[in-house]
């Protein structure tokens, strides 16, 4: 059946012809997923005696400054937004760090393979550029800070589009009103990560914190029917996937789990369920309840490492024996509610001062206009119109209570110093830096969680690259007469830091023929040609995709967070460190390209525009430049270096005797 027929809204999918074995397997998987849902969605003390859905919703409301509707006509809809601002401060502070992974590869004998680790690191970087990971990073971190946990699925996405060729306006607008027919075209696949709301992840054991140790899990998300057709339209059983699906009766009364979905699905939407069992090596894909894969389909076909396809990031674990974590809104939403109530009362009391409740003994009906400035009311005796209570306004004690509650929120989250708010009183720069340092200590656990999360994502991305970037992407004819065809593999180009510490470009080409035949001298000649052609230092790497896929290497991933942006004080300290290093170790020992880049970043300038390429630099403070050490000071440094370079004198018998 053609895809365009399936996309017809009037299409009625036929029933799925399950075998007895498939029906039994489907029932078993559905029962496991229902147990996951019931286990997660009951009340837990760790969720403050709420179920997970309620816990998730209350965290989201607090994190996004949800304004609740009025309960009374005189209420004021107001939210202080303190929790929201704390989350934004934490997110901004985290995004200011460079969290790119450094990858080292080891072989079976635990020996370092330098070139492999660097090449894989660059491929991970390139794959993230292709999927625009930097635009996803803030959303991932925000979900982690708002809910305590974030779930991200690593996958290989292959999309299809309908190619209808070039149709001219003349053909469409004149008399040739023929139907435009296209054919399905496969697009180039890519490594991609997708964030999943916590409500769409179901784990087999809620008492296990590490998602990699879960007995099984299910990933659920809902996508439009047309997108599902683009992804799965060529699959055999997509013809059975319905556009509309509503659970016909309660689960316990369903015979064979007909018309099953884990959640209610709207019309023209498809619920995608990915069931995974690591220890039994099973994977099942279900679209609106229809099994798309055979019984016992191996997880290793989807995840070559055999690990689950999702990574969980957590900032504040509750326990090793509970799957979820605490977040800032979870800790401060009660205090936020009290703070909001105090603000509402302050506003109400201020309104009461301007418009107090009145006792009207004038025997006339008066409107609220009597409180409006400049209005004139005839024949009114002021003595018969008196406030029922004496307006006092907001007292200092009430303001103190408000500030006290706000301080509690600050102590549970982040200091106002981190968000740039002015502190009370006059403080020196040293005191402010110390306050910021103490505030950053509170971020330690959050930064740790982000680093572990990025490590997991990087590890899964490596497995994804090894499994899919090594596949052929096209074929080309090598001879017209012979008709022989040769496989074409992927080539990627990455701007990176080369082995000499300079910025350059690495071109990685998967080519089994070139990788096995070219000599190092030929590759170096090509590198020189590319460097001269592009004006950028270039390294060319040929990899055999078959051999690269077979390498059983162990990848060790480290992430060292360094600030992307910094203060003027950090720039001054950096300059002083360069001076000291140049004076002690000599200018030849310094990596000028790296120092130029760091100096430009700290000066808040573009490194590519701030410095000219190919011009050697001299560290600030060297002789002949402003701020250079005096001749006497330089001589002392040189003398110290020469003294340190002298070999130690051999011990003599007299010396040893005196020591004894």
XYZ file of C-alpha atoms in Angstrom, residues 248-564:
317
model
C -12.516 1.119 25.212
C -12.762 -0.237 28.778
C -10.767 -0.437 32.009
C -7.563 -2.425 31.843
C -8.632 -5.113 34.300
C -11.686 -5.928 32.137
C -9.900 -5.926 28.795
C -9.571 -9.227 26.990
C -6.186 -9.421 25.248
C -5.542 -5.716 25.841
C -7.323 -4.575 22.734
C -7.026 -0.907 21.803
C -4.339 -0.376 24.440
C -2.419 2.833 25.115
C -0.545 3.936 28.198
C -2.076 7.423 27.935
C -5.087 8.922 26.226
C -4.255 9.887 22.647
C -6.003 12.578 20.625
C -7.058 12.229 17.016
C -4.232 12.350 14.433
C -1.670 11.748 17.172
C 0.416 8.632 17.698
C 1.652 7.335 21.034
C 5.161 5.930 20.559
C 6.135 3.379 23.222
C 9.679 2.051 23.380
C 9.923 -0.831 25.807
C 13.448 -1.893 26.764
C 14.811 -4.677 28.922
C 18.581 -4.563 29.304
C 19.124 -7.870 31.063
C 16.957 -9.918 28.686
C 18.191 -7.912 25.652
C 14.702 -7.042 24.431
C 13.300 -4.040 22.620
C 9.782 -3.407 21.388
C 8.318 -0.443 19.513
C 4.572 0.138 19.690
C 2.598 2.785 17.794
C -0.858 3.390 19.239
C -0.670 -0.121 20.691
C 0.482 -1.847 17.481
C 3.665 -3.926 17.808
C 6.074 -2.912 15.039
C 8.851 -5.452 15.709
C 9.029 -9.246 16.015
C 8.967 -11.059 19.338
C 12.286 -10.916 21.205
C 13.816 -8.189 19.041
C 17.280 -7.487 20.589
C 18.056 -4.196 22.303
C 21.593 -4.382 20.907
C 20.219 -3.664 17.420
C 19.056 -0.263 18.690
C 21.750 0.338 21.293
C 24.926 -1.528 20.219
C 26.365 -1.307 23.727
C 23.323 -3.074 25.153
C 22.640 -0.137 27.495
C 19.359 1.726 27.708
C 18.900 4.514 25.195
C 18.151 7.162 27.809
C 20.317 9.090 30.237
C 19.023 10.509 33.502
C 20.495 13.692 34.909
C 19.946 14.359 38.619
C 21.032 17.322 40.720
C 20.099 16.264 44.265
C 19.475 12.525 44.798
C 16.991 11.686 47.540
C 18.453 8.266 48.200
C 20.283 5.419 46.536
C 17.029 3.528 46.962
C 14.741 5.953 45.138
C 14.745 6.702 41.433
C 13.988 10.434 41.568
C 15.679 13.532 42.994
C 14.810 16.785 44.711
C 14.785 20.099 42.883
C 14.886 23.743 43.928
C 11.100 24.201 43.482
C 10.498 21.003 45.467
C 12.439 22.486 48.401
C 11.135 26.048 48.175
C 7.579 25.809 46.823
C 6.058 25.797 50.338
C 8.169 28.809 51.338
C 7.235 30.393 48.014
C 3.542 29.888 48.815
C 3.995 31.525 52.232
C 5.922 34.397 50.615
C 3.176 34.856 48.020
C 0.552 34.881 50.769
C 2.545 37.513 52.673
C 2.719 39.629 49.532
C -1.034 39.311 49.003
C -1.658 40.356 52.597
C 0.710 43.314 52.254
C -1.167 44.454 49.161
C -4.523 43.888 50.884
C -3.442 45.842 53.957
C -2.144 48.686 51.783
C -5.466 48.769 49.962
C -7.215 48.775 53.319
C -5.236 51.861 54.340
C -6.455 53.775 51.288
C -9.961 52.322 51.261
C -10.847 51.164 54.776
C -14.172 49.477 55.527
C -16.654 52.218 56.443
C -19.689 52.536 58.738
C -22.391 54.509 56.869
C -24.959 56.179 59.171
C -26.006 58.868 56.660
C -29.103 56.880 55.652
C -27.937 57.253 52.057
C -26.469 54.719 49.684
C -22.918 55.675 48.863
C -20.627 54.172 46.244
C -16.882 53.482 46.358
C -16.391 56.788 44.575
C -16.204 58.500 47.942
C -12.550 57.301 48.097
C -11.696 58.803 44.705
C -9.583 61.993 45.006
C -11.214 65.247 43.910
C -14.820 64.034 44.026
C -17.529 66.200 45.650
C -20.457 64.688 47.574
C -23.291 66.968 48.659
C -25.201 66.808 51.962
C -22.877 64.257 53.629
C -22.165 64.484 57.339
C -18.549 63.252 57.798
C -19.277 62.394 61.418
C -21.777 59.763 60.247
C -19.256 58.180 57.874
C -16.410 56.638 59.874
C -13.931 53.772 59.351
C -14.893 50.593 61.120
C -11.219 49.907 61.947
C -8.279 52.241 62.239
C -6.084 51.895 59.114
C -2.508 51.156 60.098
C -0.848 50.206 56.827
C 1.968 47.704 56.637
C 3.964 47.610 59.847
C 7.765 47.170 60.130
C 7.198 43.790 61.760
C 5.308 42.552 58.703
C 8.077 43.724 56.406
C 10.577 41.927 58.635
C 8.538 38.718 58.416
C 8.505 39.024 54.622
C 12.285 39.491 54.507
C 12.750 36.565 56.906
C 10.822 34.188 54.646
C 12.694 35.466 51.603
C 15.986 34.777 53.393
C 14.865 31.180 53.982
C 14.320 30.778 50.224
C 17.783 32.258 49.574
C 19.396 29.811 51.972
C 17.714 26.854 50.250
C 18.668 27.961 46.740
C 21.175 30.677 45.789
C 22.419 33.922 47.278
C 21.288 37.266 45.793
C 24.973 37.958 45.092
C 24.933 35.344 42.331
C 22.052 37.026 40.523
C 23.749 40.423 40.672
C 21.451 41.894 43.338
C 22.891 44.581 45.561
C 23.765 43.515 49.090
C 22.899 45.440 52.204
C 25.514 47.853 53.507
C 28.905 48.782 52.139
C 31.054 45.776 51.239
C 34.509 45.482 49.762
C 35.299 43.543 46.580
C 36.978 40.843 48.682
C 33.852 40.394 50.804
C 31.664 40.158 47.707
C 33.996 37.565 46.150
C 33.914 35.558 49.372
C 30.104 35.680 49.401
C 30.054 34.527 45.787
C 32.484 31.726 46.622
C 30.233 30.540 49.446
C 27.219 30.703 47.140
C 29.029 28.677 44.495
C 29.562 25.948 47.076
C 25.798 25.404 47.006
C 26.082 24.788 43.274
C 28.590 21.988 43.815
C 25.985 19.215 43.821
C 24.122 20.734 40.874
C 27.325 21.074 38.820
C 28.232 17.495 39.734
C 24.842 16.338 38.473
C 25.252 18.238 35.208
C 28.761 16.803 34.672
C 27.577 13.226 35.260
C 24.650 13.835 32.924
C 26.918 15.155 30.158
C 29.240 12.152 30.599
C 26.342 9.742 30.111
C 25.146 11.601 27.020
C 28.655 11.632 25.552
C 29.110 7.909 26.148
C 25.827 7.063 24.423
C 26.727 9.421 21.581
C 30.015 7.557 21.032
C 28.132 4.267 20.704
C 25.678 5.912 18.312
C 28.493 7.262 16.127
C 30.378 3.952 16.027
C 27.227 2.080 15.001
C 25.813 4.504 12.420
C 28.519 6.808 11.035
C 30.345 3.733 9.786
C 27.481 2.732 7.468
C 27.614 3.566 3.780
C 25.513 6.544 2.743
C 25.593 6.136 -1.045
C 27.072 4.282 -3.988
C 29.042 5.538 -6.958
C 29.881 3.909 -10.265
C 33.624 3.307 -10.682
C 33.518 2.351 -14.380
C 30.938 3.037 -17.065
C 31.652 -0.137 -18.999
C 32.108 -2.473 -16.088
C 29.238 -1.018 -14.075
C 31.109 -1.634 -10.845
C 29.905 0.296 -7.818
C 31.807 1.489 -4.790
C 30.359 2.306 -1.375
C 30.519 5.928 -0.285
C 30.948 6.668 3.398
C 30.677 9.745 5.546
C 33.196 12.609 5.690
C 33.087 15.227 8.459
C 35.062 18.412 9.029
C 35.520 19.840 12.520
C 37.127 23.056 13.754
C 39.168 21.931 16.725
C 42.386 22.273 18.702
C 45.167 20.370 16.967
C 47.967 18.346 18.556
C 50.293 21.375 18.603
C 47.760 23.350 20.644
C 46.785 25.611 17.752
C 43.305 26.089 16.363
C 42.750 24.276 13.094
C 40.522 21.866 11.226
C 40.351 18.092 11.254
C 38.811 16.254 8.305
C 37.772 12.688 9.114
C 36.905 10.504 6.131
C 35.568 6.973 6.458
C 37.209 5.269 3.500
C 38.377 1.646 3.758
C 40.414 1.814 0.552
C 42.322 4.996 1.420
C 42.819 3.968 5.054
C 44.540 0.749 3.969
C 46.621 2.067 1.054
C 47.779 5.635 1.776
C 51.140 6.115 3.460
C 51.724 8.726 6.208
C 53.766 10.784 3.739
C 50.873 10.909 1.278
C 48.468 11.989 4.020
C 50.883 14.731 5.113
C 51.145 15.958 1.523
C 47.351 16.176 1.360
C 47.299 18.074 4.664
C 49.758 20.641 3.292
C 47.658 21.068 0.174
C 44.448 21.563 2.177
C 46.183 24.005 4.517
C 47.451 26.072 1.589
C 44.078 25.886 -0.155
C 41.932 26.944 2.810
C 44.378 29.043 4.838
C 43.521 26.959 7.916
C 45.824 24.364 9.430
C 44.260 21.051 8.471
C 44.731 17.474 9.598
C 43.355 14.659 7.447
C 42.347 11.365 9.026
C 41.305 8.256 7.081
C 39.412 5.605 9.013
C 38.362 2.163 7.907
C 34.679 2.054 8.948
C 34.660 -1.724 9.260
C 37.758 -1.831 11.449
C 36.641 1.222 13.438
C 33.360 -0.498 14.263
C 35.191 -3.613 15.424
C 37.533 -1.778 17.793
C 36.693 -2.777 21.345
C 38.023 0.336 22.993
C 37.187 1.690 26.417
C 36.441 5.404 26.419
C 37.212 7.445 29.512
C 35.305 10.724 29.554
C 36.257 13.700 31.694
C 34.618 17.109 31.879
C 36.428 20.012 33.477
C 34.062 22.968 33.877
C 35.732 26.243 32.933
C 33.996 29.606 32.835
C 33.104 30.917 29.385
